[in-house]
Each structure stands twice: as structure tokens, then as C-alpha cells.
Amino acid sequence: MEEAGDIVFRLDAQGVILFASRRASALFASPAAPAGLPGQRLLMLATEVSRAALQAALDDALQVPGRLEMRLQAPDQEIWFELRLSSYLNDAGVAELLVVGRDTSGQHNTEERLRHMATHDALTGLPNRLLLSDRIRMVIAQAARSGQGFSVATIGLDGFKKVNDGLGHPIGDAVLRLAAARLRKTLRDSDTLARAGGDEFVAVLPGSATEAQIKLVTGRLLATLQSPFEVDGHTIYIGASVGVSIYPLHAEDEVRLVALADAAMSRAKETGKARCLIYSPRLNGPSEHDISLEAAMFQAVREGEFLLYYQPIVDARTRQIQGFETLMRWKHPALGLVPPVRFIPIAESNGLINLLGAWALKAACVQLKQFQEVAQRPLYMSVNISPRQFRNDKFLDILDDAITFSGVSGDNLVLEITEGTLMIDPVHAESILVRMTERQARIAIDDFGTGYSSLAYLKRFPISVLKIDRTFIKDLPASSKDAAICNAILDLAKHLNLSVVAEGVETEEQMHFIESRGCQYVQGYLTGKPMPAHAALAALSDKTYAALVPTPPAHEPRGGMQ
């Protein structure tokens, strides 16, 4: 026992130390006590919060051996030990206790570091989102008991991206650390400051639930970030925008409180920056309906709830079907057919459009093959390509896969792209368009005349088709301005050797005007509304097909995936 690496104690039945090993004496004996540890109660070596547990373990050990993990108090530090306790009878037949302790402080320190890493931001040392949620739940529980509200503030640095892009990420990281330190110093000890990610921080402010209290605190937060940051010889000005939500006025759970504060912060940035906004439904943050719809979309992909409809594109003179435009629909089990104007923007923002778009392109090509077999003549399929799809590095691979899998010829495929998509990065757009045409695919400009309408790209880009937007068709032939615009587009296309499709043709008067001006193709309710594949196949089988369909309802979605 003298030479053991673990600490060893012999105790009497009352827990008084009879013997302590050299290791135990070296750790716990006080220089002020020449007699050493014998005569002291082992209980006094335990930290105050651990004494009750140790006393219970000692009492139990007189009957049954036990084990306990706890901290013991050395003169200059607290040390974790795993104590094994047992009893025996000495030579006089009296019960004594043997306590052997293994130092587990290294293991506990490692576990503590792992816990800290899991709940704190590595860059700033602040709580992360995981710990933030826990802290908000604690404050919610306290507020429910006390009846006092609190607020959550999201703080977004203004212009931080320019720091990263212009001076590099090491400088940006230094600014984030300094900003975190300033914010932490400005807040009270009872407040929580967390880093939510990127250049955003979240502060939980117990007791601050009135507008006056919130403005006072957030005013200090804004002021502390307005002072310049001196980093590596650079003087940097950034500032911040703040959004605030209030418990229980705006929400009663931690997820919603943070989401609404974030929505208010985003609105503050959009409307001038360097200011604080308290959440209001008028700020048009993400609605619960949108959030639920987004969650349902991922489920819909797994359940196969998305389907394709096809709208005929016909020869303006003969009204014979020349091709179809592919239109996406969502058959929701409870909501019925969800219009594309509701789900396409959400899919575009969360990236799901890449998955949906790849599926739609391949499915449309497979369906085109069947259409051609039934019609026994060439037809083309027009498919909309969203901005996010067009920027996807794998888009050309997806296009190749769709053509190869379906067995259709690339020149039977028309890919519709909006003007705005091309003008985001014209150099990149030109490169992608050229490689698309190398696969024989034709390029159509959708909604022509409603976007940038830059005539320069008609010469620069390999474009084959212009689609006249329905906004220029709906008032024909009565509107002289719309007539002039249509005439100009048709004349321009003729001289550039481009095909033209007029969208939204709904009356015979519109059809006659367009056809008389030399427009080759039309698309609209007059010649065919969007229909499922089986109805499109029936239309192709009808040699006298020239559908006359009632005027569409006011909220029927526009052509294309949107």
C-alpha cells in the first residue's frame, strides 16, 4: 500500500483516516498539519458538493463493496478519482474500511474538452447553436415561473463579406474574435451570447421584453461594433444590423424565437443596415406555412408525388402539334395539386431544384421518345432550366445522362432559359450554352422582352428560339403598344433566323394576329392546356387535333417549371 500508484486509505467505521499511502499523503497532506492525514475524516477531503454522496458510499461499504467517482480537494487543486470502497475485520475483529482511488482527472479533462468542443464555437469560444438552444429553453422555463418575458437578438455584421474577400479569411477570423469579445463585454453576466455561424451572433436577454429595454441593450451592441477594428495594420469598419423577437409575444419555443429574430435582422439589412428592428408580422419573414411546405417537399420527393404535365406547342398555320413544353406539378395528398408558383421558389432557395430538375429532364426525354413513336414523326420537347440548375457544375453531365438514357436525339430537345439567368455571369453562360449546343440541343429564351432584353446577347449566344411572353399577348389585338412590341420581336427574329413561340394565346383574335405577322408557333389554352402524358398521347393520335379550350382560371400558373 505504501508504494501503490493509486491513493490508499484505511478508515475506521466512522470514516476517520487510520492510514494513508505515500501517494495520498503527497497529494492531500497540508504543510500546516505535521501529523499528516491520520486522525482526519476522509469526508473533509471531498469537495462540499460531494460530501453527502461520499458519506452514503462509506455507510453502504460497511455492508457491500461499492464504487464512486468524485472530486477530492487537494491544497491547490481539485482532482477526480474513482474510489473503490470495501470493509474488512482487523486483528481485533473490528470493522474497518479500505478506500483505493484511481486518478481519473485526465479522462475527465478530455471529456470536458470534448463537451466544450461540442457546445462551443471553435473560433470565438462562444456557445454554438446547440448550447444556445439549451440556454433559451432554460430561460423559457424561468420566464414561465416568474411571468417575466425576455428577448432574443440576432446580430449580423454589415459588410463582413468584403473583409473576407478583400483581406483574406485570417483577417476576417480576427475581426470575428474581436467582435465577439466586444459584444460579450457589453452584455450582462446573466445574458447569453452565441455564435450562430458565419458573421451572425445571437444574444439571449432575460428580463428585456419591452421596447425601451430592448432599444437600450441593442443600442449598446450597435455602438460597440461601430468603432473601427485594428487588425494586422488594417483599420476596418463594419457595423451591424440587429433583429429581435420577444417571448412570449412572438413565439414560445426556442426555434421560432431565433427564426423570427433572424427574419427581423434580414429585414434590417435590406432597409438600410446599422439598425435594430423588432419582429413584426409585417416584416414578411418565412411563414410557418412555407416552412411546413418545405419539409413536405422533401417527403414528396421520397414518395414520388411530383409529376409532369405537357402543354402542346402547335404550328400557327396548321395547328398541328410540333412539340410540348414540360410543366411540373405536385400532387399533395392533402392539398391536391400545389401550383408551381408556390413550390418552385422554395426548391430554388433550398437546392432541391437540382434534384427535381434532373428528374424532370430525364423523364421528359423518355416521354418524348414515346410521343414520337405514337406520332410517327419528329417532335420536340421544351424543358425549363432554372438559374440554380444552370449554375450547377454537373448540369452538362445530367443533360448527357438524359439524352443517353432516353435515346432521343439532342436536336429534339429545347432548353428554356430566362434572360436574367444568362446575364448573371455572361462569360460562364456563353461557355455552357456552347457546350449545350455541341450536344445538338437548342436554346430558347423564355419570357423574352420582360427581363434585360439585351440585344447584344442575341448575337453573342447560340440562341435558336425566342418565346414572346404572355404579357405582350393577352391584350392583342386591341393594344397598339403590345402589337408594336410583338411586331418588333418577330421582325428581329426573322432577320436573325430565330424561331418564335407566342405564349398565352387564348383567343382566335390573338391567334389570327400572331399568325398574320409571321409567328411560326403558338402555345396557350386556345390550342391546348397542360395535360398529363396519357391525354397528350391521345391528342397526338387524333389526326384532326385542334383543341378549343375555355379561358384558363385567373390563377393558372404560367408556362415552364414556374
XYZ file of C-alpha atoms in Angstrom:
562
model
C 0.000 0.000 0.000
C 2.921 2.373 0.690
C 4.263 2.103 -2.866
C 0.961 1.937 -4.706
C 0.457 4.398 -7.589
C -3.171 4.812 -6.540
C -4.123 6.573 -3.330
C -4.946 4.177 -0.462
C -6.727 4.881 2.854
C -7.609 2.724 5.856
C -10.562 4.152 7.796
C -12.405 3.231 10.941
C -16.137 2.626 10.773
C -16.772 6.373 11.327
C -14.640 7.342 8.310
C -11.618 8.603 10.240
C -8.301 8.016 8.439
C -6.131 5.409 10.173
C -3.564 5.098 7.397
C -2.743 6.978 4.172
C -0.317 5.778 1.493
C 2.635 7.945 0.430
C 0.817 8.951 -2.761
C -2.270 10.015 -0.788
C -0.180 11.972 1.738
C 1.792 13.699 -1.012
C -1.399 14.919 -2.651
C -3.611 15.811 0.315
C -1.498 16.379 3.437
C -1.288 20.045 4.448
C 2.108 21.534 5.457
C 0.286 23.051 8.418
C -0.563 19.581 9.788
C 2.691 17.797 10.844
C 0.789 14.648 11.804
C -0.354 14.214 8.232
C -3.712 12.728 7.267
C -4.288 10.123 10.035
C -6.867 11.398 12.544
C -8.766 13.432 9.915
C -12.098 12.382 8.463
C -11.900 11.370 4.778
C -15.123 13.296 4.295
C -13.176 16.554 4.730
C -11.092 15.813 1.621
C -14.216 15.761 -0.539
C -15.494 18.907 -2.236
C -18.510 20.351 -0.472
C -20.976 19.233 -3.141
C -19.625 15.651 -2.995
C -19.651 15.062 0.759
C -23.165 13.691 1.046
C -22.508 11.164 -1.715
C -19.231 10.074 -0.095
C -20.861 9.633 3.320
C -23.574 7.452 1.813
C -20.953 5.360 -0.008
C -18.951 4.873 3.206
C -22.062 3.759 5.105
C -23.007 1.289 2.355
C -19.456 -0.078 2.085
C -19.682 -1.471 5.625
C -22.188 -3.945 4.187
C -21.443 -4.197 0.437
C -18.352 -3.151 -1.586
C -19.009 -0.059 -3.673
C -17.572 2.307 -6.259
C -17.876 6.081 -6.534
C -16.470 8.706 -8.892
C -15.980 12.147 -7.389
C -13.623 15.081 -6.881
C -11.282 15.324 -3.890
C -9.833 18.613 -2.716
C -6.014 18.821 -2.671
C -4.444 22.019 -1.210
C -4.039 23.639 -4.649
C -6.486 21.809 -6.945
C -9.494 19.534 -7.286
C -8.769 16.036 -8.627
C -11.195 13.457 -9.997
C -10.861 9.951 -8.501
C -12.655 6.682 -8.959
C -12.921 5.327 -5.388
C -13.406 1.630 -4.625
C -14.671 1.021 -1.101
C -14.791 -2.240 0.886
C -14.811 -3.371 4.522
C -12.888 -6.000 6.463
C -12.292 -7.071 10.060
C -8.962 -6.152 11.645
C -6.985 -8.397 14.019
C -9.201 -7.303 16.875
C -12.334 -8.236 14.924
C -13.366 -4.616 14.451
C -14.777 -3.460 11.079
C -12.613 -1.082 9.113
C -12.833 0.394 5.590
C -10.333 0.237 2.753
C -10.554 3.008 0.112
C -8.459 2.808 -3.067
C -8.628 5.715 -5.514
C -7.542 5.851 -9.172
C -6.821 9.326 -10.625
C -9.314 9.908 -13.496
C -8.759 13.639 -13.891
C -7.066 13.163 -17.296
C -10.088 11.282 -18.593
C -12.456 13.901 -17.162
C -10.455 16.751 -18.619
C -10.614 15.068 -22.025
C -14.359 14.556 -21.679
C -14.771 18.164 -20.595
C -12.813 19.367 -23.618
C -14.992 17.225 -25.895
C -18.150 18.577 -24.259
C -16.846 22.119 -24.715
C -15.978 21.447 -28.349
C -19.455 20.042 -28.975
C -21.216 23.045 -27.457
C -18.905 25.971 -28.253
C -17.695 27.715 -31.386
C -14.046 26.850 -32.100
C -13.170 30.331 -33.407
C -14.656 32.599 -30.735
C -15.146 30.237 -27.788
C -18.795 31.344 -27.558
C -21.687 28.889 -27.190
C -22.796 27.398 -30.507
C -26.346 26.727 -31.731
C -26.603 23.503 -29.696
C -25.844 25.195 -26.392
C -27.835 28.300 -27.435
C -30.994 26.184 -27.796
C -30.411 24.701 -24.346
C -29.887 28.144 -22.802
C -33.063 29.523 -24.412
C -35.073 26.565 -23.111
C -33.724 27.284 -19.615
C -34.716 30.952 -19.869
C -38.161 29.940 -21.165
C -38.631 27.732 -18.074
C -37.520 30.570 -15.781
C -39.779 33.059 -17.571
C -42.752 30.705 -17.271
C -42.237 30.540 -13.490
C -41.592 34.246 -12.959
C -44.067 35.601 -15.504
C -41.361 37.845 -16.983
C -40.643 37.922 -20.690
C -37.279 38.051 -22.431
C -35.921 38.751 -25.881
C -33.661 37.092 -28.437
C -31.480 39.305 -30.627
C -29.750 38.190 -33.827
C -26.730 40.355 -34.677
C -25.433 40.269 -38.252
C -22.212 42.067 -39.157
C -22.594 44.514 -42.057
C -20.131 44.265 -44.915
C -18.188 41.371 -43.417
C -18.021 39.510 -46.734
C -15.932 42.346 -48.165
C -13.409 41.849 -45.362
C -13.057 38.138 -46.139
C -12.919 38.674 -49.891
C -10.624 41.688 -49.789
C -8.252 40.938 -46.911
C -8.500 37.160 -46.563
C -10.032 34.780 -44.052
C -7.325 35.124 -41.365
C -8.144 38.843 -41.073
C -11.857 38.013 -41.145
C -11.409 35.468 -38.345
C -9.569 38.056 -36.252
C -12.419 40.527 -36.745
C -14.953 37.894 -35.646
C -12.971 37.196 -32.477
C -12.733 40.915 -31.669
C -16.419 41.447 -32.394
C -17.331 38.532 -30.122
C -15.198 39.964 -27.310
C -16.794 43.412 -27.663
C -20.319 42.025 -27.654
C -19.620 39.770 -24.651
C -18.180 42.727 -22.720
C -21.269 44.818 -23.490
C -23.736 42.237 -22.175
C -24.536 41.272 -18.580
C -23.343 38.057 -16.933
C -26.938 36.787 -16.989
C -27.143 37.206 -20.772
C -26.045 34.518 -23.239
C -24.070 35.350 -26.368
C -23.648 32.645 -29.004
C -22.184 32.495 -32.491
C -24.853 31.185 -34.851
C -22.423 30.739 -37.741
C -20.724 32.916 -40.336
C -20.932 36.570 -39.293
C -24.042 36.158 -37.126
C -24.333 36.178 -33.337
C -27.358 35.583 -31.107
C -27.914 37.190 -27.705
C -30.473 35.955 -25.165
C -31.560 38.837 -22.926
C -33.514 37.737 -19.801
C -35.791 40.440 -18.402
C -35.564 42.628 -21.513
C -39.039 42.394 -23.004
C -40.203 45.982 -23.500
C -39.267 48.103 -26.484
C -37.426 50.588 -24.260
C -35.335 47.857 -22.599
C -34.543 46.249 -25.954
C -33.550 49.523 -27.600
C -31.227 50.304 -24.678
C -29.373 46.977 -24.928
C -29.252 46.763 -28.720
C -28.165 50.388 -28.925
C -25.061 49.467 -26.906
C -24.464 46.422 -29.115
C -24.633 48.511 -32.290
C -22.405 51.205 -30.803
C -19.652 48.804 -29.742
C -19.378 47.420 -33.291
C -19.300 50.831 -34.962
C -15.820 51.570 -33.630
C -13.061 50.546 -36.054
C -11.191 47.258 -35.690
C -7.402 47.396 -35.893
C -6.109 44.101 -37.305
C -2.617 43.461 -38.675
C -2.117 47.066 -39.766
C -5.628 47.370 -41.246
C -8.317 49.720 -39.935
C -11.664 48.025 -40.570
C -15.174 49.458 -40.225
C -18.092 47.040 -40.306
C -21.065 47.843 -38.036
C -24.062 45.551 -37.597
C -27.797 45.048 -38.045
C -29.947 43.601 -35.270
C -33.292 41.778 -35.277
C -35.230 40.986 -32.099
C -38.054 38.614 -31.137
C -39.847 38.660 -27.768
C -41.064 35.803 -25.556
C -43.984 35.129 -25.268
C -45.301 37.895 -27.552
C -43.900 36.478 -30.796
C -43.214 32.826 -30.017
C -42.959 30.356 -27.139
C -40.255 27.948 -28.368
C -36.556 28.443 -28.991
C -36.570 27.521 -32.704
C -39.277 30.025 -33.609
C -37.784 32.793 -31.461
C -34.435 32.539 -33.260
C -36.094 32.257 -36.688
C -38.177 35.398 -36.154
C -35.219 37.364 -34.800
C -33.244 36.285 -37.856
C -36.071 37.411 -40.149
C -36.106 40.834 -38.451
C -32.318 41.108 -38.792
C -32.500 40.290 -42.501
C -35.133 42.979 -42.941
C -32.943 45.469 -41.074
C -30.117 44.753 -43.535
C -32.456 45.157 -46.510
C -33.781 48.503 -45.305
C -30.590 50.387 -44.561
C -28.378 48.333 -42.190
C -26.805 49.615 -38.942
C -30.180 49.492 -37.183
C -32.349 47.361 -34.928
C -35.792 46.028 -35.869
C -38.165 44.235 -33.510
C -40.047 41.466 -35.264
C -43.492 42.162 -36.664
C -45.620 40.013 -38.995
C -45.367 42.914 -41.462
C -41.678 42.090 -41.945
C -42.733 39.145 -44.126
C -40.314 36.650 -42.612
C -40.635 32.973 -43.561
C -44.174 31.852 -42.680
C -44.978 28.659 -40.835
C -46.810 27.561 -43.974
C -43.654 27.974 -46.087
C -41.566 26.087 -43.548
C -44.103 23.247 -43.416
C -44.339 23.201 -47.203
C -40.559 22.945 -47.490
C -40.487 19.953 -45.130
C -43.318 18.343 -47.100
C -41.378 18.793 -50.356
C -38.554 16.540 -49.208
C -41.147 13.932 -48.214
C -42.836 14.382 -51.610
C -39.597 13.551 -53.419
C -39.285 10.303 -51.465
C -42.963 9.434 -52.053
C -42.928 10.283 -55.786
C -45.617 12.973 -55.529
C -44.176 15.171 -58.303
C -45.392 14.599 -61.860
C -45.100 16.175 -65.291
C -47.774 17.764 -67.468
C -47.296 18.640 -71.122
C -48.662 21.678 -72.981
C -48.811 21.418 -76.780
C -46.828 23.817 -78.952
C -48.535 23.932 -82.360
C -47.894 25.253 -85.834
C -49.683 28.605 -86.009
C -50.958 27.925 -89.526
C -51.915 24.231 -89.463
C -52.414 23.833 -85.702
C -50.598 20.534 -85.846
C -48.680 19.665 -82.678
C -44.950 20.274 -83.152
C -43.852 19.640 -79.595
C -44.658 20.079 -75.908
C -43.446 22.172 -73.023
C -42.836 20.187 -69.849
C -44.595 21.567 -66.761
C -44.041 20.304 -63.236
C -46.893 19.639 -60.819
C -47.005 18.470 -57.192
C -49.896 16.197 -56.235
C -50.009 16.725 -52.467
C -52.088 14.051 -50.650
C -53.946 16.688 -48.577
C -53.638 19.932 -50.556
C -54.239 18.482 -54.018
C -52.286 19.997 -56.924
C -49.905 22.575 -55.468
C -49.205 25.317 -58.052
C -45.582 25.688 -59.181
C -45.539 29.346 -58.104
C -45.729 28.014 -54.508
C -43.084 25.316 -54.545
C -40.568 26.234 -57.271
C -39.177 29.325 -55.415
C -38.736 27.199 -52.278
C -36.992 24.458 -54.257
C -34.759 27.070 -55.871
C -33.738 28.525 -52.497
C -33.029 25.210 -50.716
C -31.280 23.488 -53.641
C -33.952 20.825 -54.147
C -34.463 22.229 -57.656
C -31.289 20.422 -58.780
C -32.780 17.056 -57.860
C -36.228 17.875 -59.255
C -34.790 19.423 -62.417
C -32.571 16.413 -63.164
C -35.542 14.072 -62.721
C -37.800 16.243 -64.893
C -35.251 16.461 -67.705
C -34.733 12.696 -67.878
C -38.464 11.920 -67.526
C -39.332 14.445 -70.252
C -36.811 12.903 -72.656
C -38.201 9.411 -72.004
C -41.743 10.709 -72.599
C -40.643 12.450 -75.818
C -39.455 9.099 -77.163
C -42.931 7.651 -76.600
C -44.642 10.696 -78.112
C -42.550 10.340 -81.275
C -43.336 6.634 -81.565
C -47.071 7.312 -81.364
C -46.989 10.315 -83.736
C -44.552 8.557 -86.095
C -42.880 11.881 -86.858
C -40.308 14.193 -85.286
C -41.473 16.169 -82.245
C -39.543 18.287 -79.782
C -39.713 18.664 -76.015
C -39.158 22.027 -74.348
C -37.827 21.901 -70.768
C -37.221 24.857 -68.451
C -33.805 25.154 -66.802
C -33.775 27.131 -63.552
C -30.941 29.548 -62.641
C -29.616 27.189 -59.974
C -29.644 24.222 -62.355
C -27.819 26.251 -64.987
C -25.073 27.132 -62.486
C -24.754 23.516 -61.284
C -21.323 22.129 -62.237
C -22.916 18.765 -63.048
C -25.649 20.132 -65.337
C -23.966 19.005 -68.563
C -23.473 15.508 -67.119
C -27.188 15.451 -66.233
C -28.052 16.527 -69.777
C -25.838 13.805 -71.266
C -27.417 11.194 -68.996
C -30.964 12.225 -70.002
C -30.162 12.052 -73.738
C -28.302 8.732 -73.474
C -30.851 7.066 -71.182
C -33.884 8.055 -73.296
C -32.316 7.509 -76.691
C -33.719 10.766 -78.103
C -31.705 12.987 -80.401
C -30.357 16.167 -78.880
C -31.848 18.261 -81.678
C -35.340 17.256 -80.482
C -34.656 18.947 -77.143
C -35.236 22.668 -76.463
C -33.865 24.038 -73.199
C -35.610 27.196 -71.997
C -33.542 29.728 -70.061
C -34.606 33.174 -68.833
C -32.768 36.345 -69.769
C -31.830 37.024 -66.157
C -30.106 33.650 -65.836
C -27.821 34.433 -68.778
C -26.902 37.891 -67.519
C -25.754 36.814 -64.032
C -22.416 35.708 -65.494
C -22.395 36.129 -69.302
C -18.923 34.611 -69.756
C -19.876 31.429 -67.901
C -23.272 31.388 -69.620
C -21.696 31.537 -73.067
C -19.373 28.644 -72.250
C -22.245 26.446 -71.004
C -24.540 27.341 -73.901
C -21.872 26.435 -76.468
C -21.354 23.068 -74.804
C -25.122 22.500 -74.728
C -25.370 23.126 -78.468
C -22.473 20.723 -79.036
C -24.977 18.107 -77.875
C -27.349 19.405 -80.622
C -29.771 20.817 -78.019
C -31.469 24.077 -78.979
C -31.607 27.101 -76.672
C -34.786 29.128 -76.130
C -35.017 32.469 -74.331
C -38.092 32.302 -72.103
C -40.177 35.397 -71.266
C -38.403 37.405 -73.959
C -38.874 41.126 -73.513
C -39.596 41.082 -69.751
C -36.025 40.896 -68.438
C -32.801 42.545 -69.517
C -33.735 42.382 -73.223
C -30.124 42.959 -74.192
C -29.859 42.686 -77.964
C -26.134 42.054 -77.635
C -26.649 38.500 -76.305
C -28.802 37.592 -79.318
C -25.648 37.948 -81.370
C -23.254 36.584 -78.775
C -25.088 33.481 -77.525
C -26.073 30.417 -79.650
C -29.821 31.005 -79.330
C -32.381 29.267 -81.585
C -35.804 30.220 -80.195
C -37.478 33.300 -78.686
C -40.626 32.898 -76.607
C -42.837 36.005 -76.572
C -44.122 36.429 -73.038
C -47.871 36.226 -72.462
C -47.923 39.784 -71.069
C -47.497 41.025 -74.674
C -50.174 38.637 -75.999
C -53.099 38.999 -73.573
C -54.302 42.435 -74.834
C -53.873 41.721 -78.549
C -55.008 42.882 -80.979
C -56.572 45.859 -79.167
C -53.324 47.173 -77.622
C -51.286 49.065 -80.173
C -48.241 49.047 -77.868
C -48.312 45.261 -77.455
C -48.828 44.906 -81.195
C -45.786 47.067 -81.868
C -43.642 45.044 -79.441
C -44.724 41.725 -80.989
C -44.065 43.048 -84.476
C -40.579 44.192 -83.436
C -39.717 40.809 -81.860
C -40.970 38.899 -84.902
C -39.111 41.140 -87.326
C -35.911 40.858 -85.268
C -36.214 37.053 -85.104
C -36.781 36.830 -88.854
C -33.572 38.700 -89.655
C -31.593 36.673 -87.083
C -33.053 33.394 -88.358
C -34.650 32.549 -84.977
C -37.849 30.606 -84.377
C -40.580 32.294 -82.303
C -43.184 30.802 -79.954
C -46.022 33.037 -78.723
C -47.093 32.043 -75.200
C -50.533 32.518 -73.669
C -52.649 32.523 -76.845
C -56.248 32.168 -75.640
C -58.499 33.638 -78.355
C -58.939 33.291 -82.078
C -58.269 37.023 -82.454
C -54.873 36.633 -80.798
C -54.132 33.593 -82.942
C -55.064 35.399 -86.162
C -52.927 38.431 -85.280
C -49.873 36.340 -84.407
C -50.183 34.057 -87.435
C -50.675 37.005 -89.804
C -47.466 38.585 -88.521
C -45.423 35.502 -89.383
C -45.124 33.799 -85.942
C -44.430 30.115 -86.543
C -45.558 28.531 -83.272
C -48.107 29.217 -80.551
C -48.745 27.850 -77.092
C -51.783 28.529 -74.921
C -55.241 27.481 -73.845
C -56.672 28.012 -77.320
C -54.619 25.145 -78.739
C -54.153 23.010 -75.653
C -53.935 23.329 -71.907
C -51.326 21.443 -69.824
C -52.267 17.766 -69.666
C -50.925 14.502 -68.251
C -48.999 12.181 -70.550
C -51.955 9.915 -71.391
C -54.025 12.904 -72.586
C -51.100 14.189 -74.658
C -50.776 10.753 -76.285
C -54.485 10.831 -77.137
C -54.091 14.261 -78.692
C -51.215 13.010 -80.848
C -53.343 10.086 -82.006
C -56.136 12.464 -83.106
C -55.288 13.388 -86.685
C -57.778 16.301 -86.571
C -56.432 17.700 -83.304
C -57.173 21.432 -82.911
C -58.269 21.824 -79.296
C -60.532 24.709 -78.346
C -60.349 25.056 -74.584
C -62.131 27.558 -72.282
C -60.258 30.578 -70.993
C -57.978 29.496 -68.101
C -58.706 30.414 -64.480
C -57.055 33.590 -63.232
C -54.534 31.766 -61.048
C -53.392 29.101 -63.545
C -49.557 29.091 -63.318
C -47.529 30.396 -66.226
C -45.660 28.121 -68.603
C -42.483 26.349 -67.667
C -41.430 24.853 -64.379
C -42.572 28.036 -62.673
